[in-house]
């Protein structure tokens, strides 16, 4: 169920990022030519056509930078850092694209405002989605069921972390170990691991064995 939810969230992210791109080019056009009152060189429809070429490249950049992976245990600063690097790369790409196809009359100011607006809107959207998902996880929704393999210090630290950080959305369904030392459900010794994994479809199995 979690995997299906993650796929749905990825689809929503991709589609909303594309919509934000179209919205950003319209905002930048109106701001550049109606608020800053600069001379128009191309109609709005031409800027939208350019964005329709650019946005698929932008989405591929996001995918390559793993911006559609799960960020439940990563900070927003980490996610924004990747967005910013994508902003730099995409800015250089659109300049190179216009040079290659020999179109020099698109307003550089409008294009810069487009990229900046896109960065701000997408960052705000992703921040809002983070807050919404964290609140849902705290209420018990969209949680991942995990099984811990081991019961040493590493396992204890991991269990303590997921119990403390409820917004991560992880729930310990039990642990496998030869000793019963964790404050969680004991599922058997190590020789029962295969049977335990077959018995229930856990979202993740965490190997937390101490290094001897």
PDB file of C-alpha atoms in Angstrom:
ATOM      1  CA  UNK A   1       0.000   0.000   0.000  1.00  0.00           C
ATOM      2  CA  UNK A   2       2.854   2.361   0.872  1.00  0.00           C
ATOM      3  CA  UNK A   3       4.531   1.672  -2.481  1.00  0.00           C
ATOM      4  CA  UNK A   4       1.305   2.519  -4.304  1.00  0.00           C
ATOM      5  CA  UNK A   5       0.967   5.705  -2.240  1.00  0.00           C
ATOM      6  CA  UNK A   6       4.549   6.667  -3.079  1.00  0.00           C
ATOM      7  CA  UNK A   7       3.908   6.135  -6.800  1.00  0.00           C
ATOM      8  CA  UNK A   8       0.760   8.262  -6.591  1.00  0.00           C
ATOM      9  CA  UNK A   9       2.682  10.978  -4.739  1.00  0.00           C
ATOM     10  CA  UNK A  10       5.382  10.887  -7.428  1.00  0.00           C
ATOM     11  CA  UNK A  11       2.766  11.287 -10.179  1.00  0.00           C
ATOM     12  CA  UNK A  12       1.241  14.236  -8.301  1.00  0.00           C
ATOM     13  CA  UNK A  13       4.695  15.773  -7.884  1.00  0.00           C
ATOM     14  CA  UNK A  14       5.583  15.409 -11.578  1.00  0.00           C
ATOM     15  CA  UNK A  15       2.259  16.773 -12.842  1.00  0.00           C
ATOM     16  CA  UNK A  16       2.199  19.654 -10.355  1.00  0.00           C
ATOM     17  CA  UNK A  17       5.817  20.556 -11.198  1.00  0.00           C
ATOM     18  CA  UNK A  18       4.845  20.753 -14.890  1.00  0.00           C
ATOM     19  CA  UNK A  19       1.791  22.890 -14.088  1.00  0.00           C
ATOM     20  CA  UNK A  20       3.954  25.155 -11.910  1.00  0.00           C
ATOM     21  CA  UNK A  21       6.296  25.598 -14.865  1.00  0.00           C
ATOM     22  CA  UNK A  22       3.473  26.815 -17.131  1.00  0.00           C
ATOM     23  CA  UNK A  23       2.182  29.076 -14.365  1.00  0.00           C
ATOM     24  CA  UNK A  24       5.673  30.481 -13.787  1.00  0.00           C
ATOM     25  CA  UNK A  25       6.209  31.414 -17.446  1.00  0.00           C
ATOM     26  CA  UNK A  26       2.857  33.245 -17.495  1.00  0.00           C
ATOM     27  CA  UNK A  27       3.710  35.112 -14.274  1.00  0.00           C
ATOM     28  CA  UNK A  28       7.159  36.055 -15.564  1.00  0.00           C
ATOM     29  CA  UNK A  29       5.704  37.277 -18.865  1.00  0.00           C
ATOM     30  CA  UNK A  30       3.094  39.463 -17.163  1.00  0.00           C
ATOM     31  CA  UNK A  31       5.618  40.803 -14.651  1.00  0.00           C
ATOM     32  CA  UNK A  32       8.264  41.582 -17.284  1.00  0.00           C
ATOM     33  CA  UNK A  33       6.093  43.211 -19.926  1.00  0.00           C
ATOM     34  CA  UNK A  34       3.208  44.660 -17.918  1.00  0.00           C
ATOM     35  CA  UNK A  35       4.730  45.578 -14.550  1.00  0.00           C
ATOM     36  CA  UNK A  36       8.332  46.316 -15.550  1.00  0.00           C
ATOM     37  CA  UNK A  37       6.897  47.556 -18.870  1.00  0.00           C
ATOM     38  CA  UNK A  38       9.751  46.261 -21.014  1.00  0.00           C
ATOM     39  CA  UNK A  39       9.368  46.055 -24.773  1.00  0.00           C
ATOM     40  CA  UNK A  40       7.607  42.908 -25.953  1.00  0.00           C
ATOM     41  CA  UNK A  41       9.596  40.836 -28.426  1.00  0.00           C
ATOM     42  CA  UNK A  42       7.408  37.718 -28.640  1.00  0.00           C
ATOM     43  CA  UNK A  43       3.765  37.053 -27.716  1.00  0.00           C
ATOM     44  CA  UNK A  44       2.907  35.019 -24.621  1.00  0.00           C
ATOM     45  CA  UNK A  45       2.110  31.938 -26.693  1.00  0.00           C
ATOM     46  CA  UNK A  46       5.735  31.755 -27.899  1.00  0.00           C
ATOM     47  CA  UNK A  47       7.012  31.803 -24.309  1.00  0.00           C
ATOM     48  CA  UNK A  48       4.559  29.026 -23.442  1.00  0.00           C
ATOM     49  CA  UNK A  49       5.814  27.004 -26.445  1.00  0.00           C
ATOM     50  CA  UNK A  50       9.377  27.479 -25.192  1.00  0.00           C
ATOM     51  CA  UNK A  51       8.337  26.302 -21.731  1.00  0.00           C
ATOM     52  CA  UNK A  52       6.744  23.182 -23.265  1.00  0.00           C
ATOM     53  CA  UNK A  53      10.193  22.291 -24.654  1.00  0.00           C
ATOM     54  CA  UNK A  54      11.986  23.238 -21.467  1.00  0.00           C
ATOM     55  CA  UNK A  55       9.714  21.673 -18.816  1.00  0.00           C
ATOM     56  CA  UNK A  56      10.247  17.993 -19.850  1.00  0.00           C
ATOM     57  CA  UNK A  57      14.004  18.612 -19.606  1.00  0.00           C
ATOM     58  CA  UNK A  58      13.476  20.183 -16.179  1.00  0.00           C
ATOM     59  CA  UNK A  59      11.481  17.170 -14.984  1.00  0.00           C
ATOM     60  CA  UNK A  60      14.246  14.849 -16.176  1.00  0.00           C
ATOM     61  CA  UNK A  61      16.766  16.988 -14.282  1.00  0.00           C
ATOM     62  CA  UNK A  62      14.664  16.622 -11.131  1.00  0.00           C
ATOM     63  CA  UNK A  63      14.466  12.859 -11.651  1.00  0.00           C
ATOM     64  CA  UNK A  64      18.250  12.585 -12.142  1.00  0.00           C
ATOM     65  CA  UNK A  65      18.772  14.563  -8.925  1.00  0.00           C
ATOM     66  CA  UNK A  66      16.425  12.123  -7.169  1.00  0.00           C
ATOM     67  CA  UNK A  67      13.906  14.822  -6.351  1.00  0.00           C
ATOM     68  CA  UNK A  68      11.092  12.309  -6.795  1.00  0.00           C
ATOM     69  CA  UNK A  69      12.460   9.930  -4.169  1.00  0.00           C
ATOM     70  CA  UNK A  70      11.058   9.752  -0.648  1.00  0.00           C
ATOM     71  CA  UNK A  71      12.264  12.608   1.557  1.00  0.00           C
ATOM     72  CA  UNK A  72      10.564  11.514   4.782  1.00  0.00           C
ATOM     73  CA  UNK A  73      13.859  11.248   6.715  1.00  0.00           C
ATOM     74  CA  UNK A  74      15.726  14.042   4.888  1.00  0.00           C
ATOM     75  CA  UNK A  75      15.659  17.738   5.712  1.00  0.00           C
ATOM     76  CA  UNK A  76      14.013  20.377   3.559  1.00  0.00           C
ATOM     77  CA  UNK A  77      17.424  22.063   3.273  1.00  0.00           C
ATOM     78  CA  UNK A  78      18.715  18.946   1.499  1.00  0.00           C
ATOM     79  CA  UNK A  79      15.767  18.962  -0.902  1.00  0.00           C
ATOM     80  CA  UNK A  80      16.056  22.709  -1.549  1.00  0.00           C
ATOM     81  CA  UNK A  81      19.784  22.307  -2.239  1.00  0.00           C
ATOM     82  CA  UNK A  82      18.981  19.865  -5.042  1.00  0.00           C
ATOM     83  CA  UNK A  83      16.286  22.191  -6.378  1.00  0.00           C
ATOM     84  CA  UNK A  84      18.782  25.055  -6.422  1.00  0.00           C
ATOM     85  CA  UNK A  85      21.383  23.033  -8.327  1.00  0.00           C
ATOM     86  CA  UNK A  86      18.639  22.073 -10.789  1.00  0.00           C
ATOM     87  CA  UNK A  87      17.811  25.797 -11.098  1.00  0.00           C
ATOM     88  CA  UNK A  88      21.444  26.547 -12.057  1.00  0.00           C
ATOM     89  CA  UNK A  89      21.658  23.651 -14.502  1.00  0.00           C
ATOM     90  CA  UNK A  90      18.311  24.416 -16.144  1.00  0.00           C
ATOM     91  CA  UNK A  91      19.222  28.098 -16.459  1.00  0.00           C
ATOM     92  CA  UNK A  92      22.405  27.222 -18.326  1.00  0.00           C
ATOM     93  CA  UNK A  93      20.491  24.720 -20.441  1.00  0.00           C
ATOM     94  CA  UNK A  94      17.834  27.172 -21.591  1.00  0.00           C
ATOM     95  CA  UNK A  95      20.510  29.709 -22.564  1.00  0.00           C
ATOM     96  CA  UNK A  96      22.387  27.049 -24.523  1.00  0.00           C
ATOM     97  CA  UNK A  97      19.134  25.876 -26.140  1.00  0.00           C
ATOM     98  CA  UNK A  98      18.284  29.358 -27.416  1.00  0.00           C
ATOM     99  CA  UNK A  99      21.824  29.747 -28.732  1.00  0.00           C
ATOM    100  CA  UNK A 100      21.713  26.400 -30.582  1.00  0.00           C
ATOM    101  CA  UNK A 101      18.355  27.100 -32.253  1.00  0.00           C
ATOM    102  CA  UNK A 102      19.579  30.650 -32.975  1.00  0.00           C
ATOM    103  CA  UNK A 103      16.785  32.540 -31.222  1.00  0.00           C
ATOM    104  CA  UNK A 104      18.342  35.538 -29.507  1.00  0.00           C
ATOM    105  CA  UNK A 105      15.364  37.832 -28.982  1.00  0.00           C
ATOM    106  CA  UNK A 106      13.680  36.143 -26.025  1.00  0.00           C
ATOM    107  CA  UNK A 107      13.909  38.448 -23.027  1.00  0.00           C
ATOM    108  CA  UNK A 108      16.706  37.236 -20.736  1.00  0.00           C
ATOM    109  CA  UNK A 109      15.038  39.101 -17.876  1.00  0.00           C
ATOM    110  CA  UNK A 110      11.738  37.274 -18.466  1.00  0.00           C
ATOM    111  CA  UNK A 111      13.550  33.929 -18.605  1.00  0.00           C
ATOM    112  CA  UNK A 112      15.438  34.641 -15.375  1.00  0.00           C
ATOM    113  CA  UNK A 113      12.221  35.679 -13.651  1.00  0.00           C
ATOM    114  CA  UNK A 114      10.609  32.493 -14.975  1.00  0.00           C
ATOM    115  CA  UNK A 115      13.340  30.276 -13.490  1.00  0.00           C
ATOM    116  CA  UNK A 116      13.334  32.162 -10.190  1.00  0.00           C
ATOM    117  CA  UNK A 117       9.534  32.095  -9.934  1.00  0.00           C
ATOM    118  CA  UNK A 118       9.512  28.395 -10.776  1.00  0.00           C
ATOM    119  CA  UNK A 119      12.101  27.704  -8.053  1.00  0.00           C
ATOM    120  CA  UNK A 120      10.124  29.663  -5.451  1.00  0.00           C
ATOM    121  CA  UNK A 121       6.731  28.160  -6.318  1.00  0.00           C
ATOM    122  CA  UNK A 122       7.986  24.562  -6.494  1.00  0.00           C
ATOM    123  CA  UNK A 123       9.943  24.973  -3.247  1.00  0.00           C
ATOM    124  CA  UNK A 124       6.852  26.371  -1.525  1.00  0.00           C
ATOM    125  CA  UNK A 125       4.728  23.506  -2.881  1.00  0.00           C
ATOM    126  CA  UNK A 126       7.166  20.870  -1.697  1.00  0.00           C
ATOM    127  CA  UNK A 127       7.479  22.503   1.730  1.00  0.00           C
ATOM    128  CA  UNK A 128       3.684  22.519   2.071  1.00  0.00           C
ATOM    129  CA  UNK A 129       3.508  18.856   0.997  1.00  0.00           C
ATOM    130  CA  UNK A 130       6.127  17.969   3.606  1.00  0.00           C
ATOM    131  CA  UNK A 131       4.088  19.631   6.336  1.00  0.00           C
ATOM    132  CA  UNK A 132       0.905  17.920   5.198  1.00  0.00           C
ATOM    133  CA  UNK A 133       2.515  14.451   5.044  1.00  0.00           C
ATOM    134  CA  UNK A 134       4.169  14.913   8.448  1.00  0.00           C
ATOM    135  CA  UNK A 135       0.834  15.807   9.998  1.00  0.00           C
ATOM    136  CA  UNK A 136      -0.779  12.755   8.387  1.00  0.00           C
ATOM    137  CA  UNK A 137       1.972  10.463   9.700  1.00  0.00           C
ATOM    138  CA  UNK A 138       1.624  11.864  13.199  1.00  0.00           C
ATOM    139  CA  UNK A 139      -2.065  10.922  13.015  1.00  0.00           C
ATOM    140  CA  UNK A 140      -1.185   7.383  11.965  1.00  0.00           C
ATOM    141  CA  UNK A 141      -1.622   7.606   8.184  1.00  0.00           C
ATOM    142  CA  UNK A 142       0.903   6.798   5.424  1.00  0.00           C
ATOM    143  CA  UNK A 143       3.155   4.842   7.774  1.00  0.00           C
ATOM    144  CA  UNK A 144       5.751   2.222   6.848  1.00  0.00           C
ATOM    145  CA  UNK A 145       5.830  -1.122   8.627  1.00  0.00           C
ATOM    146  CA  UNK A 146       9.426  -2.162   9.350  1.00  0.00           C
ATOM    147  CA  UNK A 147      11.044  -5.269  10.786  1.00  0.00           C
ATOM    148  CA  UNK A 148      14.371  -4.881  12.600  1.00  0.00           C
ATOM    149  CA  UNK A 149      17.053  -7.547  12.226  1.00  0.00           C
ATOM    150  CA  UNK A 150      19.211  -7.493  15.337  1.00  0.00           C
ATOM    151  CA  UNK A 151      18.847  -6.294  18.910  1.00  0.00           C
ATOM    152  CA  UNK A 152      22.163  -4.650  19.737  1.00  0.00           C
ATOM    153  CA  UNK A 153      22.989  -0.989  20.193  1.00  0.00           C
ATOM    154  CA  UNK A 154      22.385  -0.138  16.527  1.00  0.00           C
ATOM    155  CA  UNK A 155      18.909  -1.690  16.687  1.00  0.00           C
ATOM    156  CA  UNK A 156      18.122   0.081  19.952  1.00  0.00           C
ATOM    157  CA  UNK A 157      19.212   3.440  18.515  1.00  0.00           C
ATOM    158  CA  UNK A 158      17.086   2.920  15.394  1.00  0.00           C
ATOM    159  CA  UNK A 159      14.014   1.889  17.407  1.00  0.00           C
ATOM    160  CA  UNK A 160      14.435   4.851  19.750  1.00  0.00           C
ATOM    161  CA  UNK A 161      14.683   7.221  16.763  1.00  0.00           C
ATOM    162  CA  UNK A 162      11.543   6.044  14.955  1.00  0.00           C
ATOM    163  CA  UNK A 163       9.578   6.021  18.209  1.00  0.00           C
ATOM    164  CA  UNK A 164      10.671   9.586  18.933  1.00  0.00           C
ATOM    165  CA  UNK A 165      10.341  11.001  15.405  1.00  0.00           C
ATOM    166  CA  UNK A 166       6.697  10.150  14.707  1.00  0.00           C
ATOM    167  CA  UNK A 167       6.647  12.339  11.597  1.00  0.00           C
ATOM    168  CA  UNK A 168       9.097   9.938   9.889  1.00  0.00           C
ATOM    169  CA  UNK A 169       6.146   7.583   9.575  1.00  0.00           C
ATOM    170  CA  UNK A 170       7.887   4.328  10.558  1.00  0.00           C
ATOM    171  CA  UNK A 171       6.274   1.711  12.803  1.00  0.00           C
ATOM    172  CA  UNK A 172       8.255  -1.243  14.158  1.00  0.00           C
ATOM    173  CA  UNK A 173       6.243  -4.407  13.542  1.00  0.00           C
ATOM    174  CA  UNK A 174       8.804  -6.501  15.430  1.00  0.00           C
ATOM    175  CA  UNK A 175      12.395  -7.689  15.453  1.00  0.00           C
ATOM    176  CA  UNK A 176      14.418 -10.797  14.760  1.00  0.00           C
ATOM    177  CA  UNK A 177      17.207 -11.699  17.153  1.00  0.00           C
ATOM    178  CA  UNK A 178      18.597 -14.529  19.238  1.00  0.00           C
ATOM    179  CA  UNK A 179      18.095 -12.370  22.343  1.00  0.00           C
ATOM    180  CA  UNK A 180      14.945 -10.591  23.512  1.00  0.00           C
ATOM    181  CA  UNK A 181      16.231  -7.174  24.522  1.00  0.00           C
ATOM    182  CA  UNK A 182      14.195  -4.623  22.528  1.00  0.00           C
ATOM    183  CA  UNK A 183      10.958  -3.004  23.680  1.00  0.00           C
ATOM    184  CA  UNK A 184       9.159  -4.312  20.596  1.00  0.00           C
ATOM    185  CA  UNK A 185       7.509  -7.534  19.469  1.00  0.00           C
ATOM    186  CA  UNK A 186       9.969 -10.418  19.261  1.00  0.00           C
ATOM    187  CA  UNK A 187       9.383 -12.403  16.062  1.00  0.00           C
ATOM    188  CA  UNK A 188      11.881 -15.161  16.741  1.00  0.00           C
ATOM    189  CA  UNK A 189      15.566 -15.961  16.405  1.00  0.00           C
ATOM    190  CA  UNK A 190      17.645 -15.440  13.282  1.00  0.00           C
ATOM    191  CA  UNK A 191      16.729 -18.855  11.891  1.00  0.00           C
ATOM    192  CA  UNK A 192      13.118 -17.663  11.783  1.00  0.00           C
ATOM    193  CA  UNK A 193      13.927 -14.653   9.563  1.00  0.00           C
ATOM    194  CA  UNK A 194      12.840 -16.205   6.255  1.00  0.00           C
ATOM    195  CA  UNK A 195       9.606 -17.485   7.746  1.00  0.00           C
ATOM    196  CA  UNK A 196       8.862 -14.081   9.338  1.00  0.00           C
ATOM    197  CA  UNK A 197       9.402 -12.256   6.044  1.00  0.00           C
ATOM    198  CA  UNK A 198       7.140 -14.704   4.208  1.00  0.00           C
ATOM    199  CA  UNK A 199       4.453 -14.446   6.868  1.00  0.00           C
ATOM    200  CA  UNK A 200       3.868 -10.722   6.381  1.00  0.00           C
ATOM    201  CA  UNK A 201       4.667  -8.192   3.660  1.00  0.00           C
ATOM    202  CA  UNK A 202       6.733  -5.594   5.539  1.00  0.00           C
ATOM    203  CA  UNK A 203       7.511  -2.295   3.839  1.00  0.00           C
ATOM    204  CA  UNK A 204      11.158  -2.375   4.914  1.00  0.00           C
ATOM    205  CA  UNK A 205      13.579  -4.732   6.649  1.00  0.00           C
ATOM    206  CA  UNK A 206      16.257  -2.922   8.656  1.00  0.00           C
ATOM    207  CA  UNK A 207      19.521  -4.744   9.202  1.00  0.00           C
ATOM    208  CA  UNK A 208      20.837  -3.344  12.495  1.00  0.00           C
ATOM    209  CA  UNK A 209      23.481  -5.906  13.421  1.00  0.00           C
ATOM    210  CA  UNK A 210      26.434  -4.684  15.449  1.00  0.00           C
ATOM    211  CA  UNK A 211      29.862  -4.915  13.837  1.00  0.00           C
ATOM    212  CA  UNK A 212      32.044  -7.215  15.867  1.00  0.00           C
TER     213      UNK A 212
END
